[in-house]
Short mmCIF file of C-alpha atoms and ligand atoms in Angstrom, two decimals:
data_model
loop_
_atom_site.label_atom_id
_atom_site.label_comp_id
_atom_site.label_asym_id
_atom_site.label_seq_id
_atom_site.Cartn_x
_atom_site.Cartn_y
_atom_site.Cartn_z
CA MET A 1 -0.99 12.29 -9.04
CA SER A 2 -2.04 8.77 -8.09
CA GLU A 3 -3.60 8.41 -11.58
CA ASN A 4 -0.24 7.80 -13.17
CA LYS A 5 1.02 5.36 -10.58
CA ARG A 6 1.11 1.74 -11.64
CA ALA A 7 -0.26 -1.06 -9.52
CA THR A 8 2.58 -2.92 -7.76
CA LYS A 9 0.61 -4.78 -5.09
CA ALA A 10 -1.89 -7.60 -5.35
CA ILE A 11 -4.63 -8.90 -3.11
CA VAL A 12 -5.56 -12.57 -3.48
CA PRO A 13 -8.89 -13.35 -1.77
CA ALA A 14 -8.73 -16.97 -0.66
CA ALA A 15 -10.99 -17.03 2.39
CA GLY A 16 -14.15 -18.47 0.87
CA ASN A 17 -15.92 -21.64 1.97
CA ALA A 18 -15.56 -23.40 -1.40
CA THR A 19 -18.89 -25.19 -0.98
CA ARG A 20 -18.80 -26.52 -4.55
CA PHE A 21 -15.95 -28.82 -3.55
CA LEU A 22 -17.33 -30.11 -0.27
CA PRO A 23 -16.45 -32.32 1.51
CA SER A 24 -12.81 -32.03 0.27
CA THR A 25 -12.67 -28.37 1.27
CA LYS A 26 -13.56 -29.13 4.88
CA SER A 27 -9.83 -29.42 5.44
CA VAL A 28 -8.05 -28.72 2.12
CA PRO A 29 -8.43 -25.19 0.67
CA LYS A 30 -9.39 -25.28 -3.02
CA GLU A 31 -6.72 -22.63 -3.60
CA LEU A 32 -4.18 -25.38 -2.78
CA PHE A 33 -5.65 -28.07 -5.01
CA PRO A 34 -2.81 -29.42 -7.13
CA VAL A 35 -2.62 -28.51 -10.78
CA ILE A 36 -0.33 -31.43 -11.45
CA ASP A 37 2.65 -30.51 -9.26
CA LYS A 38 1.94 -26.89 -8.28
CA PRO A 39 -1.12 -25.73 -6.36
CA VAL A 40 -3.56 -23.27 -7.94
CA LEU A 41 -2.24 -20.51 -5.67
CA HIS A 42 1.31 -21.01 -6.95
CA HIS A 43 0.10 -20.37 -10.51
CA ILE A 44 -1.68 -17.22 -9.30
CA VAL A 45 1.30 -15.77 -7.46
CA GLU A 46 3.48 -16.59 -10.49
CA GLU A 47 1.02 -14.67 -12.67
CA ALA A 48 1.14 -11.69 -10.29
CA ALA A 49 4.95 -11.71 -10.05
CA ALA A 50 5.34 -11.93 -13.84
CA ALA A 51 3.31 -8.71 -14.09
CA GLY A 52 5.55 -6.92 -11.58
CA LEU A 53 3.16 -7.40 -8.65
CA SER A 54 5.71 -8.70 -6.19
CA ASP A 55 3.89 -7.63 -2.99
CA VAL A 56 1.06 -10.07 -2.44
CA LEU A 57 -1.54 -10.10 0.33
CA LEU A 58 -3.37 -13.39 0.84
CA VAL A 59 -6.78 -13.01 2.46
CA THR A 60 -7.20 -16.24 4.38
CA ALA A 61 -9.45 -17.81 6.98
CA ARG A 62 -9.54 -20.17 9.94
CA GLY A 63 -8.41 -23.63 8.84
CA LYS A 64 -6.50 -22.24 5.84
CA ASP A 65 -3.02 -21.76 7.36
CA ALA A 66 -1.66 -24.14 4.74
CA LEU A 67 -2.04 -21.28 2.22
CA THR A 68 0.69 -19.24 3.90
CA ASP A 69 2.72 -22.30 4.93
CA TYR A 70 3.13 -23.07 1.25
CA PHE A 71 5.30 -19.96 0.84
CA ASP A 72 7.54 -20.76 3.83
CA ALA A 73 11.03 -22.20 3.65
CA ARG A 74 11.34 -25.93 4.43
CA PRO A 75 14.98 -26.36 5.60
CA ASP A 76 14.36 -29.98 6.66
CA LEU A 77 13.10 -30.96 3.21
CA GLU A 78 15.82 -28.91 1.52
CA ASP A 79 18.51 -30.71 3.56
CA ALA A 80 17.04 -34.10 2.70
CA LEU A 81 16.99 -33.29 -1.03
CA ARG A 82 20.49 -31.81 -0.87
CA ARG A 83 21.77 -35.01 0.76
CA LYS A 84 20.22 -37.01 -2.05
CA GLY A 85 21.72 -34.68 -4.65
CA ASP A 86 18.23 -34.03 -6.06
CA ASP A 87 18.86 -30.52 -7.31
CA LYS A 88 15.77 -30.35 -9.51
CA ARG A 89 13.38 -30.99 -6.62
CA LEU A 90 15.45 -28.77 -4.33
CA GLN A 91 14.89 -25.84 -6.69
CA ALA A 92 11.19 -26.71 -6.91
CA VAL A 93 10.82 -26.64 -3.10
CA LYS A 94 12.53 -23.24 -2.88
CA GLN A 95 10.56 -21.68 -5.72
CA PRO A 96 7.38 -20.60 -3.85
CA GLU A 97 9.22 -18.44 -1.30
CA GLN A 98 11.24 -16.79 -4.08
CA LEU A 99 8.23 -15.74 -6.16
CA ALA A 100 7.00 -12.71 -4.20
CA ASP A 101 6.76 -11.08 -0.77
CA ILE A 102 3.78 -12.77 0.80
CA THR A 103 1.73 -11.24 3.61
CA ALA A 104 -1.50 -12.65 5.02
CA ILE A 105 -4.57 -11.29 6.75
CA ARG A 106 -7.67 -13.04 8.04
CA GLN A 107 -11.06 -12.18 6.64
CA GLY A 108 -12.91 -13.28 9.78
CA GLY A 109 -15.80 -14.91 7.94
CA ALA A 110 -16.68 -15.36 4.27
CA LEU A 111 -18.57 -12.06 4.08
CA GLY A 112 -18.19 -11.50 0.36
CA LEU A 113 -15.57 -10.45 -2.13
CA GLY A 114 -15.92 -6.74 -1.35
CA HIS A 115 -15.33 -7.48 2.31
CA ALA A 116 -12.30 -9.68 1.50
CA VAL A 117 -10.74 -6.95 -0.67
CA GLY A 118 -11.53 -4.35 2.01
CA ARG A 119 -9.28 -6.27 4.41
CA GLY A 120 -6.37 -5.11 2.25
CA ALA A 121 -6.90 -1.36 2.86
CA HIS A 122 -3.84 -0.89 5.08
CA PHE A 123 -1.65 -3.10 2.92
CA VAL A 124 -2.48 -1.09 -0.20
CA GLY A 125 -2.89 2.49 1.05
CA ASP A 126 -4.23 4.83 -1.63
CA GLU A 127 -2.40 3.40 -4.64
CA PRO A 128 -3.91 1.38 -7.47
CA PHE A 129 -3.67 -2.37 -6.92
CA ALA A 130 -4.62 -5.68 -8.47
CA VAL A 131 -7.08 -8.29 -7.25
CA LEU A 132 -6.50 -11.88 -8.39
CA LEU A 133 -9.21 -14.28 -7.26
CA GLY A 134 -7.69 -17.30 -5.56
CA ASP A 135 -9.34 -19.96 -7.68
CA GLU A 136 -8.43 -19.13 -11.27
CA PHE A 137 -5.35 -18.21 -13.28
CA CYS A 138 -4.33 -17.09 -16.75
CA ASP A 139 -1.41 -18.14 -18.89
CA ILE A 140 1.48 -15.77 -18.15
CA ASP A 141 2.47 -15.68 -21.84
CA ASP A 142 -0.92 -14.18 -22.73
CA GLU A 143 -0.09 -11.10 -20.62
CA LEU A 144 -3.53 -10.14 -19.36
CA LEU A 145 -2.37 -8.39 -16.18
CA PRO A 146 0.31 -6.23 -17.84
CA GLN A 147 -2.31 -4.96 -20.32
CA MET A 148 -4.73 -4.23 -17.48
CA ILE A 149 -2.10 -2.42 -15.40
CA ASP A 150 -1.08 -0.27 -18.39
CA LEU A 151 -4.67 0.69 -19.08
CA GLN A 152 -5.39 1.50 -15.43
CA SER A 153 -2.36 3.78 -15.22
CA GLN A 154 -3.78 5.69 -18.20
CA THR A 155 -7.39 5.96 -16.98
CA GLY A 156 -6.87 6.08 -13.19
CA GLY A 157 -10.15 4.17 -12.94
CA ILE A 158 -11.31 0.58 -12.67
CA VAL A 159 -10.13 -2.05 -15.14
CA LEU A 160 -11.89 -5.40 -15.43
CA ALA A 161 -11.02 -8.55 -17.36
CA LEU A 162 -13.78 -9.74 -19.69
CA LEU A 163 -14.11 -13.03 -21.51
CA GLU A 164 -16.44 -13.84 -24.38
CA VAL A 165 -18.50 -17.00 -23.66
CA PRO A 166 -21.23 -18.80 -25.65
CA TRP A 167 -24.58 -17.04 -25.11
CA ASP A 168 -26.13 -20.07 -23.40
CA GLU A 169 -23.57 -19.76 -20.59
CA VAL A 170 -24.11 -16.09 -19.67
CA SER A 171 -26.70 -16.83 -16.97
CA ARG A 172 -24.00 -18.42 -14.79
CA TYR A 173 -21.82 -15.29 -14.56
CA GLY A 174 -21.56 -11.55 -13.97
CA VAL A 175 -22.06 -9.93 -17.40
CA ALA A 176 -20.91 -6.47 -18.56
CA SER A 177 -22.79 -4.00 -20.74
CA VAL A 178 -20.22 -2.27 -22.88
CA ASN A 179 -19.44 0.37 -25.48
CA SER A 180 -16.64 -0.21 -27.95
CA THR A 181 -13.53 2.00 -28.03
CA ASP A 182 -10.86 2.74 -30.65
CA ASN A 183 -8.93 -0.26 -29.35
CA ASP A 184 -10.44 -3.66 -30.32
CA ASP A 185 -9.24 -5.25 -27.07
CA VAL A 186 -10.69 -2.57 -24.78
CA VAL A 187 -14.32 -1.68 -24.04
CA GLU A 188 -15.95 0.92 -21.85
CA VAL A 189 -18.09 -0.78 -19.19
CA THR A 190 -21.46 0.90 -18.67
CA GLY A 191 -22.97 -1.58 -16.24
CA LEU A 192 -22.73 -5.04 -14.68
CA VAL A 193 -25.53 -7.57 -14.29
CA GLU A 194 -25.27 -10.65 -12.05
CA LYS A 195 -26.42 -13.92 -13.67
CA PRO A 196 -28.89 -12.49 -16.19
CA ALA A 197 -31.29 -14.70 -18.16
CA ARG A 198 -29.90 -15.19 -21.67
CA GLU A 199 -32.56 -12.94 -23.21
CA ASN A 200 -31.79 -10.10 -20.76
CA ALA A 201 -28.01 -10.31 -20.97
CA PRO A 202 -26.49 -7.06 -22.28
CA SER A 203 -23.56 -8.93 -23.90
CA ASN A 204 -21.80 -12.29 -23.79
CA LEU A 205 -18.78 -10.76 -22.05
CA ILE A 206 -18.38 -12.17 -18.56
CA VAL A 207 -16.32 -10.65 -15.76
CA VAL A 208 -13.44 -12.91 -14.72
CA GLY A 209 -11.38 -12.81 -11.53
CA ARG A 210 -8.79 -10.15 -12.33
CA TYR A 211 -9.30 -6.48 -11.41
CA ILE A 212 -7.12 -3.39 -11.26
CA LEU A 213 -8.67 -0.93 -8.84
CA PRO A 214 -7.83 2.54 -7.57
CA GLY A 215 -7.26 2.92 -3.81
CA THR A 216 -10.47 4.98 -3.65
CA ILE A 217 -12.41 1.68 -3.75
CA PHE A 218 -11.75 1.16 -0.01
CA PRO A 219 -13.99 3.96 1.36
CA GLU A 220 -16.60 2.82 -1.18
CA ILE A 221 -16.43 -0.75 0.16
CA ASP A 222 -16.91 0.66 3.69
CA ARG A 223 -20.05 2.41 2.48
CA THR A 224 -21.46 -0.67 0.74
CA GLU A 225 -24.38 -2.26 2.58
CA PRO A 226 -24.36 -6.04 2.96
CA GLY A 227 -26.64 -7.72 0.43
CA ARG A 228 -27.87 -11.28 0.02
CA GLY A 229 -26.54 -13.59 2.77
CA GLY A 230 -24.93 -10.63 4.57
CA GLU A 231 -22.19 -10.45 1.94
CA ILE A 232 -20.51 -7.22 0.81
CA GLY A 233 -20.10 -7.39 -2.94
CA LEU A 234 -17.18 -5.98 -4.90
CA THR A 235 -19.51 -5.44 -7.87
CA GLU A 236 -21.77 -3.14 -5.83
CA ALA A 237 -18.81 -1.02 -4.68
CA MET A 238 -17.44 -0.78 -8.25
CA ASP A 239 -20.90 0.13 -9.56
CA ALA A 240 -21.23 2.96 -7.04
CA MET A 241 -17.86 4.34 -8.16
CA ARG A 242 -18.90 4.11 -11.82
CA GLU A 243 -22.10 6.02 -11.08
CA ASN A 244 -20.03 8.70 -9.37
CA GLY A 245 -17.91 9.17 -12.48
CA THR A 246 -15.00 6.74 -12.10
CA PRO A 247 -14.13 5.38 -15.56
CA VAL A 248 -14.58 1.61 -15.88
CA HIS A 249 -12.96 -0.29 -18.74
CA GLY A 250 -12.67 -3.93 -19.65
CA VAL A 251 -9.80 -5.72 -21.37
CA VAL A 252 -11.35 -8.41 -23.59
CA PHE A 253 -9.08 -11.36 -22.93
CA LYS A 254 -8.51 -13.78 -25.80
CA GLY A 255 -5.90 -15.91 -24.05
CA ARG A 256 -5.97 -19.01 -21.87
CA ARG A 257 -7.81 -18.84 -18.57
CA TYR A 258 -8.14 -21.73 -16.14
CA ASP A 259 -11.11 -21.69 -13.77
CA THR A 260 -10.38 -24.08 -10.93
CA GLY A 261 -13.19 -22.79 -8.70
CA GLU A 262 -15.64 -25.56 -9.51
CA PRO A 263 -15.22 -29.26 -10.34
CA VAL A 264 -15.62 -29.25 -14.15
CA GLY A 265 -13.32 -26.24 -14.61
CA TYR A 266 -10.75 -27.85 -12.31
CA LEU A 267 -10.85 -31.11 -14.25
CA LYS A 268 -10.49 -29.32 -17.60
CA THR A 269 -7.51 -27.38 -16.23
CA LEU A 270 -5.74 -30.55 -15.13
CA VAL A 271 -6.29 -32.32 -18.43
CA GLU A 272 -5.40 -29.30 -20.59
CA LEU A 273 -2.17 -28.52 -18.75
CA ALA A 274 -1.14 -32.16 -18.44
CA ALA A 275 -1.67 -32.66 -22.17
CA GLN A 276 0.72 -29.77 -22.90
CA ARG A 277 3.60 -31.20 -20.86
CA ASP A 278 6.35 -33.06 -22.65
CA ASP A 279 7.37 -34.88 -19.48
CA LEU A 280 3.83 -36.31 -19.25
CA ARG A 281 3.62 -37.54 -22.83
CA SER A 282 2.32 -40.91 -21.66
CA PHE A 283 -0.75 -39.11 -20.28
CA ARG A 284 -1.50 -37.62 -23.72
CA THR A 285 -1.27 -41.05 -25.30
CA TRP A 286 -3.59 -42.50 -22.67
CA LEU A 287 -6.03 -39.57 -23.06
CA ARG A 288 -6.27 -40.11 -26.82
CA ASP A 289 -7.10 -43.79 -26.34
CA PHE A 290 -9.49 -43.04 -23.52
CA SER A 291 -11.46 -40.41 -25.47
CA ALA A 292 -11.62 -42.66 -28.52
CA GLU A 293 -13.33 -45.24 -26.32
CA LEU A 294 -15.76 -42.59 -25.02
CA ASP A 295 -16.84 -41.82 -28.60
CA ASP A 296 -17.84 -45.46 -29.17
P1 UTP B 301 -15.93 -18.04 -4.99
O1 UTP B 301 -17.27 -17.51 -4.75
O2 UTP B 301 -15.68 -18.73 -6.29
O3 UTP B 301 -15.46 -19.06 -3.87
O4 UTP B 301 -14.88 -16.90 -4.73
P2 UTP B 301 -16.20 -19.71 -2.69
O5 UTP B 301 -17.28 -18.85 -2.15
O6 UTP B 301 -15.11 -20.11 -1.76
O7 UTP B 301 -16.78 -21.02 -3.40
P3 UTP B 301 -18.27 -21.61 -3.51
O8 UTP B 301 -19.03 -20.64 -4.39
O9 UTP B 301 -18.82 -21.71 -2.12
O10 UTP B 301 -18.07 -22.95 -4.14
C1 UTP B 301 -13.71 -16.65 -5.54
C2 UTP B 301 -12.48 -16.47 -4.65
O11 UTP B 301 -12.74 -15.47 -3.65
C3 UTP B 301 -12.50 -15.97 -2.36
C4 UTP B 301 -12.57 -17.49 -2.47
O12 UTP B 301 -11.72 -18.12 -1.51
C5 UTP B 301 -12.13 -17.76 -3.89
O13 UTP B 301 -10.73 -17.98 -3.99
N1 UTP B 301 -13.48 -15.40 -1.40
C6 UTP B 301 -14.81 -15.51 -1.65
C7 UTP B 301 -13.03 -14.78 -0.25
O14 UTP B 301 -11.81 -14.66 -0.01
N2 UTP B 301 -13.94 -14.31 0.65
C8 UTP B 301 -15.28 -14.40 0.44
O15 UTP B 301 -16.04 -13.92 1.32
C9 UTP B 301 -15.73 -15.01 -0.75
#
């Protein structure tokens, strides 16, 4: 029974136009923006691999070949570092290709998240799988994905990641209506609303970019009609499955999530992670002085 299978593959949609970062994203994918010395996508594939998802499909687009290049070997650079005896950087250069088995497919136009995920149908087959959006990541130590994969193997349904936000922020996100369960960290999802006004929001739990889905989502994506802007939404396909009886649960994540998909979130991520690093202690000192000046 496919219900008891655990997700072992991951799809990372990274084919969007990233308009919120234009003009940078004309030629540099936001999924490769550096978070200090590793690109966002490296953090994401690390998160997948740490949860046992070692088969990763990148959904890419024209002009985004650098996404797959990042996971290639660089013998020329390796030789140069070896000659210099720089073992630390040599290991760093080799790390991306060692993280996971990377495959890529083109989306052929930013036609929505549902469409991007649908491009992974052959890669996944009919097994459950994970979707990790290409512009955010969670701290591996907070183990969101392992919890989600466990829950999905029990329910056989859809598992979402939910995050509690202040009520005045709900109108910027997809929001879940939920029923509680015996487990404090898990809710049953009874509906999803896109960007509701604060007074209409069913909760302050927003849907973040991690999903564990059953393989049966693919025929549902095929049936989903394009909506606004010709895009095929993942939310619409998931909603149709829920209405047809597929259980939908949410893991309420209390750990650290970094949203690098828009400028303020990206800046916060850089500062937060830099401030944690012992080798960048001078940055922390500078930041303290700098913010003291801002308060004046
Ligand atoms: P976003 O909606 O945040 O990214 O999608 P975007 O559309 O590229 O950015 P804006 O809104 O124009 O600024 C989240 C992730 O899903 C991918 C994006 O590349 C991003 O990593 N995505 C989005 C696709 O792969 N295909 C799509 O059709 C849409």
